[in-house]
């Protein structure tokens, strides 16, 4: 059974720092991995989608990497801003579980001005 | 660009009542997924539909049922509501079960059972 773990559970950094969020999954048979952002009580906004054949994806200050063989992904946020404060969730589309997303429990990020 | 539309945004029901949540996927998306997110929890998969047929079932109580209609919109019906059903309910849509293009989520329906 696929399990997704995110470390750390919470992170507080001063504005301007570069930071890395970690995601690991137990079964490497995935179709893709997606990073989402969630503001308190709000919906999920897709940030980056990495197909299983890809190593990384970039969007603005965000860069996500994927190492399928080791079951790991990282989300790199450059020059963090207070507006980046949110919960970041990673999720995998498992190859043998009907295409549904399996989520980690998220990293709650706080960027202090 | 069109997004996934969920209605209502907020819903307050009493215990033992019935609720219906609606989801309108992005045009031409053929797959719909329902997730439940309790306070401080990650989203938990409930049920999915592909081309109007149920494709997968997760931790969905027997009191809940869902379907996908001919126009691809989906409805989640929840009966005999319990306090523990209070949560954010998300719908996500994709083309081809999310294998190639990922998922787009709606803004969710916040259900409060009192």
mmCIF file of N, CA and C in Angstrom, chain B residues 46-103:
data_model
loop_
_atom_site.group_PDB
_atom_site.id
_atom_site.type_symbol
_atom_site.label_atom_id
_atom_site.label_comp_id
_atom_site.label_asym_id
_atom_site.label_seq_id
_atom_site.Cartn_x
_atom_site.Cartn_y
_atom_site.Cartn_z
ATOM 1 N N UNK B 46 -12.460 9.337 -1.355
ATOM 2 C CA UNK B 46 -13.759 8.714 -1.110
ATOM 3 C C UNK B 46 -14.177 7.805 -2.269
ATOM 4 N N UNK B 47 -14.260 8.400 -3.468
ATOM 5 C CA UNK B 47 -14.792 7.649 -4.600
ATOM 6 C C UNK B 47 -14.427 8.374 -5.894
ATOM 7 N N UNK B 48 -14.364 7.635 -6.989
ATOM 8 C CA UNK B 48 -14.054 8.255 -8.277
ATOM 9 C C UNK B 48 -14.921 7.661 -9.377
ATOM 10 N N UNK B 49 -15.051 8.454 -10.438
ATOM 11 C CA UNK B 49 -15.822 8.048 -11.613
ATOM 12 C C UNK B 49 -15.023 8.361 -12.865
ATOM 13 N N UNK B 50 -15.049 7.431 -13.795
ATOM 14 C CA UNK B 50 -14.419 7.611 -15.094
ATOM 15 C C UNK B 50 -15.445 7.291 -16.154
ATOM 16 N N UNK B 51 -15.682 8.247 -17.020
ATOM 17 C CA UNK B 51 -16.683 8.060 -18.078
ATOM 18 C C UNK B 51 -18.014 7.556 -17.510
ATOM 19 N N UNK B 52 -18.443 8.179 -16.443
ATOM 20 C CA UNK B 52 -19.753 7.970 -15.840
ATOM 21 C C UNK B 52 -19.918 6.638 -15.102
ATOM 22 N N UNK B 53 -18.812 5.905 -14.982
ATOM 23 C CA UNK B 53 -18.859 4.645 -14.236
ATOM 24 C C UNK B 53 -17.962 4.781 -13.010
ATOM 25 N N UNK B 54 -18.368 4.175 -11.910
ATOM 26 C CA UNK B 54 -17.516 4.197 -10.736
ATOM 27 C C UNK B 54 -16.208 3.467 -11.045
ATOM 28 N N UNK B 55 -15.088 4.125 -10.779
ATOM 29 C CA UNK B 55 -13.803 3.528 -11.115
ATOM 30 C C UNK B 55 -13.031 3.053 -9.895
ATOM 31 N N UNK B 56 -13.306 3.650 -8.738
ATOM 32 C CA UNK B 56 -12.578 3.256 -7.544
ATOM 33 C C UNK B 56 -13.361 3.732 -6.334
ATOM 34 N N UNK B 57 -13.161 3.045 -5.235
ATOM 35 C CA UNK B 57 -13.874 3.375 -4.014
ATOM 36 C C UNK B 57 -12.895 3.339 -2.858
ATOM 37 N N UNK B 58 -12.929 4.389 -2.046
ATOM 38 C CA UNK B 58 -12.043 4.448 -0.902
ATOM 39 C C UNK B 58 -12.817 4.317 0.382
ATOM 40 N N UNK B 59 -12.469 5.164 1.334
ATOM 41 C CA UNK B 59 -13.069 5.079 2.665
ATOM 42 C C UNK B 59 -14.395 5.836 2.728
ATOM 43 N N UNK B 60 -15.296 5.465 1.870
ATOM 44 C CA UNK B 60 -16.591 6.142 1.820
ATOM 45 C C UNK B 60 -17.606 5.346 2.636
ATOM 46 N N UNK B 61 -18.262 6.005 3.603
ATOM 47 C CA UNK B 61 -19.258 5.283 4.419
ATOM 48 C C UNK B 61 -20.426 4.806 3.557
ATOM 49 N N UNK B 62 -21.085 3.763 4.031
ATOM 50 C CA UNK B 62 -22.254 3.247 3.306
ATOM 51 C C UNK B 62 -23.381 4.267 3.252
ATOM 52 N N UNK B 63 -23.356 5.222 4.162
ATOM 53 C CA UNK B 63 -24.383 6.282 4.177
ATOM 54 C C UNK B 63 -24.211 7.273 3.027
ATOM 55 N N UNK B 64 -23.065 7.216 2.367
ATOM 56 C CA UNK B 64 -22.791 8.121 1.263
ATOM 57 C C UNK B 64 -22.943 7.375 -0.054
ATOM 58 N N UNK B 65 -23.399 8.084 -1.052
ATOM 59 C CA UNK B 65 -23.426 7.531 -2.401
ATOM 60 C C UNK B 65 -23.086 8.652 -3.375
ATOM 61 N N UNK B 66 -22.682 8.280 -4.555
ATOM 62 C CA UNK B 66 -22.315 9.294 -5.546
ATOM 63 C C UNK B 66 -22.572 8.744 -6.930
ATOM 64 N N UNK B 67 -22.669 9.667 -7.871
ATOM 65 C CA UNK B 67 -22.777 9.253 -9.264
ATOM 66 C C UNK B 67 -22.254 10.365 -10.160
ATOM 67 N N UNK B 68 -21.953 9.962 -11.388
ATOM 68 C CA UNK B 68 -21.544 10.912 -12.407
ATOM 69 C C UNK B 68 -22.587 10.863 -13.520
ATOM 70 N N UNK B 69 -23.034 12.028 -13.914
ATOM 71 C CA UNK B 69 -24.135 12.122 -14.870
ATOM 72 C C UNK B 69 -23.628 12.232 -16.311
ATOM 73 N N UNK B 70 -24.586 12.240 -17.244
ATOM 74 C CA UNK B 70 -24.222 12.236 -18.663
ATOM 75 C C UNK B 70 -23.420 13.474 -19.065
ATOM 76 N N UNK B 71 -23.605 14.582 -18.357
ATOM 77 C CA UNK B 71 -22.822 15.792 -18.668
ATOM 78 C C UNK B 71 -21.514 15.835 -17.869
ATOM 79 N N UNK B 72 -21.187 14.745 -17.211
ATOM 80 C CA UNK B 72 -19.950 14.538 -16.446
ATOM 81 C C UNK B 72 -19.940 15.219 -15.083
ATOM 82 N N UNK B 73 -20.998 15.958 -14.728
ATOM 83 C CA UNK B 73 -20.995 16.487 -13.380
ATOM 84 C C UNK B 73 -21.284 15.350 -12.404
ATOM 85 N N UNK B 74 -20.906 15.556 -11.171
ATOM 86 C CA UNK B 74 -21.056 14.494 -10.179
ATOM 87 C C UNK B 74 -21.736 15.043 -8.937
ATOM 88 N N UNK B 75 -22.442 14.177 -8.254
ATOM 89 C CA UNK B 75 -23.093 14.543 -6.992
ATOM 90 C C UNK B 75 -22.754 13.517 -5.926
ATOM 91 N N UNK B 76 -22.454 14.039 -4.736
ATOM 92 C CA UNK B 76 -22.183 13.199 -3.568
ATOM 93 C C UNK B 76 -23.360 13.357 -2.621
ATOM 94 N N UNK B 77 -24.054 12.283 -2.377
ATOM 95 C CA UNK B 77 -25.214 12.290 -1.492
ATOM 96 C C UNK B 77 -24.839 11.680 -0.151
ATOM 97 N N UNK B 78 -25.155 12.408 0.900
ATOM 98 C CA UNK B 78 -24.765 12.007 2.244
ATOM 99 C C UNK B 78 -26.018 11.958 3.105
ATOM 100 N N UNK B 79 -26.317 10.788 3.657
ATOM 101 C CA UNK B 79 -27.524 10.641 4.460
ATOM 102 C C UNK B 79 -27.166 10.334 5.909
ATOM 103 N N UNK B 80 -28.163 10.479 6.773
ATOM 104 C CA UNK B 80 -27.978 10.201 8.212
ATOM 105 C C UNK B 80 -26.700 10.846 8.729
ATOM 106 N N UNK B 81 -26.573 12.136 8.471
ATOM 107 C CA UNK B 81 -25.341 12.848 8.797
ATOM 108 C C UNK B 81 -24.981 12.734 10.268
ATOM 109 N N UNK B 82 -23.686 12.614 10.510
ATOM 110 C CA UNK B 82 -23.138 12.532 11.858
ATOM 111 C C UNK B 82 -22.204 13.719 12.077
ATOM 112 N N UNK B 83 -21.949 14.023 13.360
ATOM 113 C CA UNK B 83 -21.066 15.146 13.669
ATOM 114 C C UNK B 83 -19.701 14.958 13.008
ATOM 115 N N UNK B 84 -19.238 13.726 12.948
ATOM 116 C CA UNK B 84 -17.930 13.415 12.372
ATOM 117 C C UNK B 84 -17.841 13.614 10.872
ATOM 118 N N UNK B 85 -18.971 13.863 10.241
ATOM 119 C CA UNK B 85 -18.952 14.130 8.795
ATOM 120 C C UNK B 85 -18.570 15.570 8.496
ATOM 121 N N UNK B 86 -18.475 16.395 9.522
ATOM 122 C CA UNK B 86 -18.073 17.789 9.317
ATOM 123 C C UNK B 86 -16.659 17.825 8.760
ATOM 124 N N UNK B 87 -16.508 18.424 7.608
ATOM 125 C CA UNK B 87 -15.211 18.417 6.921
ATOM 126 C C UNK B 87 -15.307 19.277 5.671
ATOM 127 N N UNK B 88 -14.159 19.440 5.032
ATOM 128 C CA UNK B 88 -14.107 20.022 3.695
ATOM 129 C C UNK B 88 -14.207 18.885 2.694
ATOM 130 N N UNK B 89 -15.086 19.010 1.725
ATOM 131 C CA UNK B 89 -15.232 17.988 0.693
ATOM 132 C C UNK B 89 -14.768 18.591 -0.631
ATOM 133 N N UNK B 90 -13.769 17.930 -1.192
ATOM 134 C CA UNK B 90 -13.199 18.405 -2.447
ATOM 135 C C UNK B 90 -13.572 17.480 -3.586
ATOM 136 N N UNK B 91 -13.759 18.095 -4.716
ATOM 137 C CA UNK B 91 -13.904 17.366 -5.957
ATOM 138 C C UNK B 91 -12.704 17.734 -6.826
ATOM 139 N N UNK B 92 -12.163 16.765 -7.519
ATOM 140 C CA UNK B 92 -11.089 17.019 -8.468
ATOM 141 C C UNK B 92 -11.466 16.382 -9.792
ATOM 142 N N UNK B 93 -11.028 16.995 -10.870
ATOM 143 C CA UNK B 93 -11.286 16.387 -12.181
ATOM 144 C C UNK B 93 -9.987 16.238 -12.951
ATOM 145 N N UNK B 94 -10.004 15.310 -13.865
ATOM 146 C CA UNK B 94 -8.835 15.093 -14.720
ATOM 147 C C UNK B 94 -9.307 14.518 -16.043
ATOM 148 N N UNK B 95 -8.383 14.488 -16.978
ATOM 149 C CA UNK B 95 -8.645 13.836 -18.260
ATOM 150 C C UNK B 95 -7.892 12.514 -18.258
ATOM 151 N N UNK B 96 -8.594 11.434 -18.468
ATOM 152 C CA UNK B 96 -7.926 10.142 -18.527
ATOM 153 C C UNK B 96 -7.368 9.679 -17.210
ATOM 154 N N UNK B 97 -8.092 9.885 -16.135
ATOM 155 C CA UNK B 97 -7.741 9.356 -14.817
ATOM 156 C C UNK B 97 -6.438 9.916 -14.252
ATOM 157 N N UNK B 98 -6.042 11.068 -14.722
ATOM 158 C CA UNK B 98 -4.940 11.786 -14.075
ATOM 159 C C UNK B 98 -3.549 11.252 -14.367
ATOM 160 N N UNK B 99 -3.431 10.243 -15.202
ATOM 161 C CA UNK B 99 -2.110 9.646 -15.411
ATOM 162 C C UNK B 99 -1.154 10.606 -16.110
ATOM 163 N N UNK B 100 -1.668 11.413 -17.017
ATOM 164 C CA UNK B 100 -0.780 12.258 -17.815
ATOM 165 C C UNK B 100 -0.875 13.740 -17.485
ATOM 166 N N UNK B 101 -2.033 14.183 -17.053
ATOM 167 C CA UNK B 101 -2.254 15.612 -16.919
ATOM 168 C C UNK B 101 -2.511 16.070 -15.493
ATOM 169 N N UNK B 102 -2.461 15.170 -14.548
ATOM 170 C CA UNK B 102 -2.675 15.567 -13.165
ATOM 171 C C UNK B 102 -4.132 15.912 -12.889
ATOM 172 N N UNK B 103 -4.347 16.555 -11.776
ATOM 173 C CA UNK B 103 -5.682 16.829 -11.274
ATOM 174 C C UNK B 103 -5.860 18.320 -11.022
#
